[in-house]
Amino acid sequence: SPFPIKLSGPVIKGFGRGSRELGIPTANIPADGLKEYPDLESGVYYGVVALDPGRFMYTSGETANGDGNGGGKKSTTTVFPAVLSIGFNPYYKNTVRSVEIHIMAPFAPNGPAEAESQAQEKHFHKLPDFYGTNLNLLILGYIRPEYDYVSLEALVEDIRVDCEVARRSLARDAYACYLFGDDSSSSS
Ligand code: ADP
Ligand code: RBF
Ligand code: MG
């Protein structure tokens, strides 16, 4: 597996459509970093995002495999679950390749059960703007190719499903070290 794949860069202006047309903000970073991965295909991926330290800190109650009974350790982190698209957005027929990341709400502190109910959420997460901030992305898995769509609604519905797939995938124990930190492995 080629994962994890590391990409980073300053958050730049995109096409201005994410929030306005789709109601799904996406942080765009320069596509230059893809040069190091010439075989990486266009498509939709999931992963984790770290923003500059101090931005959007939140406290997670426990590790992902905690039992919800308070036995887990608390940690403060700026790491968020994310879905992203790499490619030409066939629905919009872009001529330049873009890397666009939608940051999802942090995982609930009470582990998989709550993560599962979060997966049902319909609304996309909105943070205060952070243009210019450095964004570090770790791509952990592939979801699907990019498609063209008959309507904007169909595109938005698929992105909602992508978020569910990402949440479910990232809830796996093997990813806890990326999302919550892990003393026994280096996650930085
Ligand atoms: P652009 O076309 O310039 O990328 P968008 O409408 O896609 O504009 O909005 C993206 C911007 O919104 C990001 O650069 C970031 O500053 C902000 N933003 C707010 N919430 C999120 C989120 N959950 N995920 C990604 N970006 C977000
Ligand atoms: N655009 C497409 O044209 N086809 C897609 O299949 C597609 N999938 C996406 C999946 C995710 C998770 C995200 C965040 C975006 C996707 N987009 C896709 C990009 C979308 O068109 C883009 O974010 C908006 O046009 C704003 O630039
Ligand atoms: Mg965007």
PDB file of C-alpha atoms and ligand atoms in Angstrom:
ATOM      1  CA  SER A   1       0.000   0.000   0.000  1.00  0.00           C
ATOM      2  CA  PRO A   2       1.286   3.485  -0.834  1.00  0.00           C
ATOM      3  CA  PHE A   3      -0.228   4.904   2.373  1.00  0.00           C
ATOM      4  CA  PRO A   4       0.366   6.977   4.379  1.00  0.00           C
ATOM      5  CA  ILE A   5       1.054   9.709   1.831  1.00  0.00           C
ATOM      6  CA  LYS A   6       2.176  13.076   3.192  1.00  0.00           C
ATOM      7  CA  LEU A   7       1.181  16.328   1.501  1.00  0.00           C
ATOM      8  CA  SER A   8       1.466  19.791   2.942  1.00  0.00           C
ATOM      9  CA  GLY A   9       1.303  23.417   1.983  1.00  0.00           C
ATOM     10  CA  PRO A  10      -0.356  26.751   2.647  1.00  0.00           C
ATOM     11  CA  VAL A  11      -4.131  26.918   2.283  1.00  0.00           C
ATOM     12  CA  ILE A  12      -4.769  28.787  -0.964  1.00  0.00           C
ATOM     13  CA  LYS A  13      -7.812  30.221  -2.725  1.00  0.00           C
ATOM     14  CA  GLY A  14      -9.669  27.705  -4.847  1.00  0.00           C
ATOM     15  CA  PHE A  15     -12.448  28.150  -7.356  1.00  0.00           C
ATOM     16  CA  GLY A  16     -14.717  29.696  -4.723  1.00  0.00           C
ATOM     17  CA  ARG A  17     -17.400  27.063  -5.249  1.00  0.00           C
ATOM     18  CA  GLY A  18     -17.041  24.733  -2.261  1.00  0.00           C
ATOM     19  CA  SER A  19     -18.925  26.775   0.323  1.00  0.00           C
ATOM     20  CA  ARG A  20     -21.031  28.848  -2.058  1.00  0.00           C
ATOM     21  CA  GLU A  21     -22.360  26.237  -4.483  1.00  0.00           C
ATOM     22  CA  LEU A  22     -22.081  22.965  -2.578  1.00  0.00           C
ATOM     23  CA  GLY A  23     -22.241  24.066   1.059  1.00  0.00           C
ATOM     24  CA  ILE A  24     -19.082  22.005   1.552  1.00  0.00           C
ATOM     25  CA  PRO A  25     -15.969  24.091   2.272  1.00  0.00           C
ATOM     26  CA  THR A  26     -12.726  22.571   0.993  1.00  0.00           C
ATOM     27  CA  ALA A  27      -9.280  23.810   1.947  1.00  0.00           C
ATOM     28  CA  ASN A  28      -7.172  23.833  -1.221  1.00  0.00           C
ATOM     29  CA  ILE A  29      -3.416  23.296  -1.077  1.00  0.00           C
ATOM     30  CA  PRO A  30      -0.958  23.507  -4.008  1.00  0.00           C
ATOM     31  CA  ALA A  31      -0.848  20.360  -6.143  1.00  0.00           C
ATOM     32  CA  ASP A  32       2.986  20.527  -6.495  1.00  0.00           C
ATOM     33  CA  GLY A  33       3.461  18.012  -3.704  1.00  0.00           C
ATOM     34  CA  LEU A  34       1.919  15.339  -5.934  1.00  0.00           C
ATOM     35  CA  LYS A  35       5.121  15.307  -8.031  1.00  0.00           C
ATOM     36  CA  GLU A  36       6.627  13.026  -5.423  1.00  0.00           C
ATOM     37  CA  TYR A  37       3.841  10.507  -6.068  1.00  0.00           C
ATOM     38  CA  PRO A  38       3.635  10.204  -9.870  1.00  0.00           C
ATOM     39  CA  ASP A  39       1.577   7.008  -9.644  1.00  0.00           C
ATOM     40  CA  LEU A  40      -1.085   8.424  -7.345  1.00  0.00           C
ATOM     41  CA  GLU A  41      -4.350   8.350  -9.236  1.00  0.00           C
ATOM     42  CA  SER A  42      -6.994  11.051  -9.175  1.00  0.00           C
ATOM     43  CA  GLY A  43      -9.890  10.276  -6.895  1.00  0.00           C
ATOM     44  CA  VAL A  44     -11.426  10.639  -3.465  1.00  0.00           C
ATOM     45  CA  TYR A  45      -9.393   9.746  -0.372  1.00  0.00           C
ATOM     46  CA  TYR A  46      -9.643   9.880   3.417  1.00  0.00           C
ATOM     47  CA  GLY A  47      -7.005  10.888   5.909  1.00  0.00           C
ATOM     48  CA  VAL A  48      -6.132  13.209   8.754  1.00  0.00           C
ATOM     49  CA  VAL A  49      -5.258  16.896   8.796  1.00  0.00           C
ATOM     50  CA  ALA A  50      -3.107  18.854  11.229  1.00  0.00           C
ATOM     51  CA  LEU A  51      -3.356  22.626  11.187  1.00  0.00           C
ATOM     52  CA  ASP A  52      -0.762  24.979  12.651  1.00  0.00           C
ATOM     53  CA  PRO A  53      -0.433  24.324  16.377  1.00  0.00           C
ATOM     54  CA  GLY A  54      -2.794  26.509  18.321  1.00  0.00           C
ATOM     55  CA  ARG A  55      -5.481  26.696  15.648  1.00  0.00           C
ATOM     56  CA  PHE A  56      -8.711  24.897  16.430  1.00  0.00           C
ATOM     57  CA  MET A  57      -7.432  22.850  19.365  1.00  0.00           C
ATOM     58  CA  TYR A  58      -9.916  20.480  20.894  1.00  0.00           C
ATOM     59  CA  THR A  59      -9.730  17.934  23.659  1.00  0.00           C
ATOM     60  CA  SER A  60     -10.558  14.354  22.889  1.00  0.00           C
ATOM     61  CA  GLY A  61     -11.658  12.375  25.917  1.00  0.00           C
ATOM     62  CA  GLU A  62     -10.239   9.016  24.976  1.00  0.00           C
ATOM     63  CA  THR A  63      -8.539   6.946  22.378  1.00  0.00           C
ATOM     64  CA  ALA A  64     -10.780   5.533  19.632  1.00  0.00           C
ATOM     65  CA  ASN A  65     -10.979   2.111  21.194  1.00  0.00           C
ATOM     66  CA  GLY A  66     -11.907   3.423  24.648  1.00  0.00           C
ATOM     67  CA  ASP A  67     -14.897   1.771  26.293  1.00  0.00           C
ATOM     68  CA  GLY A  68     -16.625   5.036  27.130  1.00  0.00           C
ATOM     69  CA  ASN A  69     -16.251   4.420  30.872  1.00  0.00           C
ATOM     70  CA  GLY A  70     -13.611   7.020  31.438  1.00  0.00           C
ATOM     71  CA  GLY A  71     -10.664   4.663  31.337  1.00  0.00           C
ATOM     72  CA  GLY A  72      -9.063   6.333  28.344  1.00  0.00           C
ATOM     73  CA  LYS A  73      -6.492   9.097  28.353  1.00  0.00           C
ATOM     74  CA  LYS A  74      -7.320  12.682  27.500  1.00  0.00           C
ATOM     75  CA  SER A  75      -5.301  14.469  24.896  1.00  0.00           C
ATOM     76  CA  THR A  76      -5.339  17.876  23.256  1.00  0.00           C
ATOM     77  CA  THR A  77      -4.888  17.806  19.530  1.00  0.00           C
ATOM     78  CA  THR A  78      -5.259  19.766  16.334  1.00  0.00           C
ATOM     79  CA  VAL A  79      -5.714  16.644  14.227  1.00  0.00           C
ATOM     80  CA  PHE A  80      -8.982  16.290  12.321  1.00  0.00           C
ATOM     81  CA  PRO A  81     -10.489  13.515  10.205  1.00  0.00           C
ATOM     82  CA  ALA A  82     -10.798  14.554   6.561  1.00  0.00           C
ATOM     83  CA  VAL A  83     -11.977  13.591   3.075  1.00  0.00           C
ATOM     84  CA  LEU A  84     -10.344  14.969  -0.024  1.00  0.00           C
ATOM     85  CA  SER A  85     -10.513  15.040  -3.760  1.00  0.00           C
ATOM     86  CA  ILE A  86      -7.470  14.982  -6.013  1.00  0.00           C
ATOM     87  CA  GLY A  87      -8.115  15.664  -9.674  1.00  0.00           C
ATOM     88  CA  PHE A  88      -9.975  17.688 -12.255  1.00  0.00           C
ATOM     89  CA  ASN A  89     -13.528  17.634 -10.817  1.00  0.00           C
ATOM     90  CA  PRO A  90     -15.217  16.117 -13.913  1.00  0.00           C
ATOM     91  CA  TYR A  91     -18.528  17.739 -12.932  1.00  0.00           C
ATOM     92  CA  TYR A  92     -16.845  21.132 -13.390  1.00  0.00           C
ATOM     93  CA  LYS A  93     -14.371  20.115 -16.117  1.00  0.00           C
ATOM     94  CA  ASN A  94     -11.444  21.894 -14.472  1.00  0.00           C
ATOM     95  CA  THR A  95      -8.276  22.196 -16.574  1.00  0.00           C
ATOM     96  CA  VAL A  96      -5.906  22.162 -13.599  1.00  0.00           C
ATOM     97  CA  ARG A  97      -5.548  19.388 -11.045  1.00  0.00           C
ATOM     98  CA  SER A  98      -6.530  20.385  -7.530  1.00  0.00           C
ATOM     99  CA  VAL A  99      -6.122  19.002  -4.033  1.00  0.00           C
ATOM    100  CA  GLU A 100      -9.195  19.926  -1.967  1.00  0.00           C
ATOM    101  CA  ILE A 101      -9.703  18.861   1.612  1.00  0.00           C
ATOM    102  CA  HIS A 102     -12.947  18.884   3.563  1.00  0.00           C
ATOM    103  CA  ILE A 103     -12.229  18.792   7.284  1.00  0.00           C
ATOM    104  CA  MET A 104     -14.856  16.874   9.236  1.00  0.00           C
ATOM    105  CA  ALA A 105     -15.986  17.420  12.815  1.00  0.00           C
ATOM    106  CA  PRO A 106     -13.581  15.940  15.384  1.00  0.00           C
ATOM    107  CA  PHE A 107     -14.319  12.436  16.552  1.00  0.00           C
ATOM    108  CA  ALA A 108     -16.637  12.234  19.520  1.00  0.00           C
ATOM    109  CA  PRO A 109     -14.846  11.540  22.804  1.00  0.00           C
ATOM    110  CA  ASN A 110     -16.779   8.340  23.446  1.00  0.00           C
ATOM    111  CA  GLY A 111     -15.403   6.042  20.817  1.00  0.00           C
ATOM    112  CA  PRO A 112     -16.903   3.958  18.032  1.00  0.00           C
ATOM    113  CA  ALA A 113     -20.565   4.003  19.126  1.00  0.00           C
ATOM    114  CA  GLU A 114     -20.699   7.757  19.043  1.00  0.00           C
ATOM    115  CA  ALA A 115     -18.556   7.860  15.914  1.00  0.00           C
ATOM    116  CA  GLU A 116     -21.158   5.689  14.238  1.00  0.00           C
ATOM    117  CA  SER A 117     -23.960   8.097  15.139  1.00  0.00           C
ATOM    118  CA  GLN A 118     -21.822  11.013  13.967  1.00  0.00           C
ATOM    119  CA  ALA A 119     -21.529   9.216  10.654  1.00  0.00           C
ATOM    120  CA  GLN A 120     -25.234   9.795  10.187  1.00  0.00           C
ATOM    121  CA  GLU A 121     -24.887  13.556  10.405  1.00  0.00           C
ATOM    122  CA  LYS A 122     -26.142  15.427   7.366  1.00  0.00           C
ATOM    123  CA  HIS A 123     -24.437  18.772   7.806  1.00  0.00           C
ATOM    124  CA  PHE A 124     -20.944  19.611   6.750  1.00  0.00           C
ATOM    125  CA  HIS A 125     -18.547  21.015   9.293  1.00  0.00           C
ATOM    126  CA  LYS A 126     -17.695  24.733   9.067  1.00  0.00           C
ATOM    127  CA  LEU A 127     -14.678  26.319  10.766  1.00  0.00           C
ATOM    128  CA  PRO A 128     -13.603  29.977  10.758  1.00  0.00           C
ATOM    129  CA  ASP A 129     -11.499  30.650   7.616  1.00  0.00           C
ATOM    130  CA  PHE A 130      -7.824  29.701   7.787  1.00  0.00           C
ATOM    131  CA  TYR A 131      -6.405  30.808   4.430  1.00  0.00           C
ATOM    132  CA  GLY A 132      -2.606  31.073   4.503  1.00  0.00           C
ATOM    133  CA  THR A 133      -2.231  28.617   7.377  1.00  0.00           C
ATOM    134  CA  ASN A 134       0.061  25.659   6.783  1.00  0.00           C
ATOM    135  CA  LEU A 135      -1.879  22.429   6.440  1.00  0.00           C
ATOM    136  CA  ASN A 136      -0.318  18.998   6.927  1.00  0.00           C
ATOM    137  CA  LEU A 137      -2.229  16.151   5.373  1.00  0.00           C
ATOM    138  CA  LEU A 138      -1.714  12.438   5.801  1.00  0.00           C
ATOM    139  CA  ILE A 139      -3.650  10.441   3.206  1.00  0.00           C
ATOM    140  CA  LEU A 140      -4.535   7.034   4.661  1.00  0.00           C
ATOM    141  CA  GLY A 141      -6.809   5.391   2.102  1.00  0.00           C
ATOM    142  CA  TYR A 142      -8.620   5.513  -1.231  1.00  0.00           C
ATOM    143  CA  ILE A 143     -12.421   5.728  -1.477  1.00  0.00           C
ATOM    144  CA  ARG A 144     -13.399   6.013  -5.172  1.00  0.00           C
ATOM    145  CA  PRO A 145     -12.643   7.636  -8.519  1.00  0.00           C
ATOM    146  CA  GLU A 146     -14.004  11.098  -9.317  1.00  0.00           C
ATOM    147  CA  TYR A 147     -17.239  11.030 -11.307  1.00  0.00           C
ATOM    148  CA  ASP A 148     -19.277  13.380 -13.441  1.00  0.00           C
ATOM    149  CA  TYR A 149     -22.834  13.896 -12.134  1.00  0.00           C
ATOM    150  CA  VAL A 150     -26.269  14.670 -13.536  1.00  0.00           C
ATOM    151  CA  SER A 151     -26.864  17.241 -10.802  1.00  0.00           C
ATOM    152  CA  LEU A 152     -25.209  19.187  -8.026  1.00  0.00           C
ATOM    153  CA  GLU A 153     -27.450  17.340  -5.542  1.00  0.00           C
ATOM    154  CA  ALA A 154     -26.071  13.982  -6.708  1.00  0.00           C
ATOM    155  CA  LEU A 155     -22.487  15.234  -6.233  1.00  0.00           C
ATOM    156  CA  VAL A 156     -23.270  16.547  -2.745  1.00  0.00           C
ATOM    157  CA  GLU A 157     -24.993  13.282  -1.779  1.00  0.00           C
ATOM    158  CA  ASP A 158     -21.908  11.281  -2.800  1.00  0.00           C
ATOM    159  CA  ILE A 159     -19.638  13.573  -0.783  1.00  0.00           C
ATOM    160  CA  ARG A 160     -21.903  12.992   2.223  1.00  0.00           C
ATOM    161  CA  VAL A 161     -21.459   9.244   1.729  1.00  0.00           C
ATOM    162  CA  ASP A 162     -17.677   9.752   1.354  1.00  0.00           C
ATOM    163  CA  CYS A 163     -17.694  11.386   4.806  1.00  0.00           C
ATOM    164  CA  GLU A 164     -19.451   8.346   6.289  1.00  0.00           C
ATOM    165  CA  VAL A 165     -17.002   5.965   4.624  1.00  0.00           C
ATOM    166  CA  ALA A 166     -14.103   8.051   5.938  1.00  0.00           C
ATOM    167  CA  ARG A 167     -15.452   8.130   9.496  1.00  0.00           C
ATOM    168  CA  ARG A 168     -16.047   4.414   9.529  1.00  0.00           C
ATOM    169  CA  SER A 169     -12.614   3.676   8.103  1.00  0.00           C
ATOM    170  CA  LEU A 170     -10.815   6.061  10.451  1.00  0.00           C
ATOM    171  CA  ALA A 171     -12.603   4.511  13.452  1.00  0.00           C
ATOM    172  CA  ARG A 172     -10.480   1.379  12.954  1.00  0.00           C
ATOM    173  CA  ASP A 173      -8.053   0.789  15.823  1.00  0.00           C
ATOM    174  CA  ALA A 174      -5.083   0.913  13.469  1.00  0.00           C
ATOM    175  CA  TYR A 175      -5.726   4.620  12.856  1.00  0.00           C
ATOM    176  CA  ALA A 176      -6.056   5.658  16.513  1.00  0.00           C
ATOM    177  CA  CYS A 177      -2.362   6.568  16.577  1.00  0.00           C
ATOM    178  CA  TYR A 178      -2.881   9.127  13.794  1.00  0.00           C
ATOM    179  CA  LEU A 179      -6.003  10.679  15.267  1.00  0.00           C
ATOM    180  CA  PHE A 180      -5.290  10.642  18.967  1.00  0.00           C
ATOM    181  CA  GLY A 181      -1.530  10.212  19.222  1.00  0.00           C
ATOM    182  CA  ASP A 182       0.045   7.054  20.558  1.00  0.00           C
ATOM    183  CA  ASP A 183       3.026   6.753  22.883  1.00  0.00           C
ATOM    184  CA  SER A 184       4.037   3.443  21.339  1.00  0.00           C
ATOM    185  CA  SER A 185       4.411   4.751  17.805  1.00  0.00           C
ATOM    186  CA  SER A 186       5.641   7.966  16.256  1.00  0.00           C
ATOM    187  CA  SER A 187       2.730   9.761  14.614  1.00  0.00           C
ATOM    188  CA  SER A 188       4.419  13.059  13.776  1.00  0.00           C
TER     189      SER A 188
HETATM  190  P1  ADP B   1     -12.011  28.008  -2.041  1.00  0.00           P
HETATM  191  O1  ADP B   1     -12.599  27.795  -3.381  1.00  0.00           O
HETATM  192  O2  ADP B   1     -11.219  29.293  -1.925  1.00  0.00           O
HETATM  193  O3  ADP B   1     -11.228  26.807  -1.559  1.00  0.00           O
HETATM  194  P2  ADP B   1     -14.205  27.160  -0.347  1.00  0.00           P
HETATM  195  O4  ADP B   1     -15.598  27.638  -0.523  1.00  0.00           O
HETATM  196  O5  ADP B   1     -13.867  25.763  -0.766  1.00  0.00           O
HETATM  197  O6  ADP B   1     -13.264  28.211  -1.059  1.00  0.00           O
HETATM  198  O7  ADP B   1     -13.862  27.380   1.175  1.00  0.00           O
HETATM  199  C1  ADP B   1     -12.663  26.912   1.672  1.00  0.00           C
HETATM  200  C2  ADP B   1     -12.155  27.670   2.893  1.00  0.00           C
HETATM  201  O8  ADP B   1     -13.099  27.592   3.962  1.00  0.00           O
HETATM  202  C3  ADP B   1     -10.906  27.013   3.408  1.00  0.00           C
HETATM  203  O9  ADP B   1      -9.746  27.506   2.776  1.00  0.00           O
HETATM  204  C4  ADP B   1     -10.944  27.340   4.887  1.00  0.00           C
HETATM  205  O10 ADP B   1     -10.320  28.590   5.114  1.00  0.00           O
HETATM  206  C5  ADP B   1     -12.427  27.464   5.208  1.00  0.00           C
HETATM  207  N1  ADP B   1     -13.038  26.284   5.895  1.00  0.00           N
HETATM  208  C6  ADP B   1     -13.985  26.390   6.854  1.00  0.00           C
HETATM  209  N2  ADP B   1     -14.387  25.203   7.290  1.00  0.00           N
HETATM  210  C7  ADP B   1     -13.711  24.271   6.576  1.00  0.00           C
HETATM  211  C8  ADP B   1     -13.733  22.836   6.575  1.00  0.00           C
HETATM  212  N3  ADP B   1     -14.521  22.127   7.390  1.00  0.00           N
HETATM  213  N4  ADP B   1     -12.903  22.190   5.709  1.00  0.00           N
HETATM  214  C9  ADP B   1     -12.116  22.895   4.882  1.00  0.00           C
HETATM  215  N5  ADP B   1     -12.056  24.255   4.839  1.00  0.00           N
HETATM  216  C10 ADP B   1     -12.852  24.959   5.680  1.00  0.00           C
HETATM  217  N1  RBF B   2     -15.948  16.794  -7.985  1.00  0.00           N
HETATM  218  C1  RBF B   2     -16.350  16.080  -9.078  1.00  0.00           C
HETATM  219  O1  RBF B   2     -16.503  16.632 -10.142  1.00  0.00           O
HETATM  220  N2  RBF B   2     -16.562  14.726  -8.992  1.00  0.00           N
HETATM  221  C2  RBF B   2     -16.417  14.028  -7.829  1.00  0.00           C
HETATM  222  O2  RBF B   2     -16.627  12.803  -7.812  1.00  0.00           O
HETATM  223  C3  RBF B   2     -16.014  14.759  -6.655  1.00  0.00           C
HETATM  224  N3  RBF B   2     -15.856  14.130  -5.474  1.00  0.00           N
HETATM  225  C4  RBF B   2     -15.483  14.852  -4.386  1.00  0.00           C
HETATM  226  C5  RBF B   2     -15.349  14.202  -3.154  1.00  0.00           C
HETATM  227  C6  RBF B   2     -14.972  14.903  -2.025  1.00  0.00           C
HETATM  228  C7  RBF B   2     -14.844  14.191  -0.716  1.00  0.00           C
HETATM  229  C8  RBF B   2     -14.727  16.316  -2.098  1.00  0.00           C
HETATM  230  C9  RBF B   2     -14.346  17.082  -0.891  1.00  0.00           C
HETATM  231  C10 RBF B   2     -14.867  16.954  -3.316  1.00  0.00           C
HETATM  232  C11 RBF B   2     -15.229  16.242  -4.461  1.00  0.00           C
HETATM  233  N4  RBF B   2     -15.383  16.884  -5.691  1.00  0.00           N
HETATM  234  C12 RBF B   2     -15.782  16.167  -6.797  1.00  0.00           C
HETATM  235  C13 RBF B   2     -14.934  18.266  -5.862  1.00  0.00           C
HETATM  236  C14 RBF B   2     -15.984  19.325  -5.824  1.00  0.00           C
HETATM  237  O3  RBF B   2     -16.501  19.473  -7.125  1.00  0.00           O
HETATM  238  C15 RBF B   2     -15.252  20.593  -5.373  1.00  0.00           C
HETATM  239  O4  RBF B   2     -14.919  20.457  -4.025  1.00  0.00           O
HETATM  240  C16 RBF B   2     -16.051  21.828  -5.607  1.00  0.00           C
HETATM  241  O5  RBF B   2     -16.210  22.033  -6.972  1.00  0.00           O
HETATM  242  C17 RBF B   2     -15.379  23.049  -5.004  1.00  0.00           C
HETATM  243  O6  RBF B   2     -14.182  23.359  -5.666  1.00  0.00           O
HETATM  244 MG    MG B   3     -12.038  24.827  -1.814  1.00  0.00          MG
END
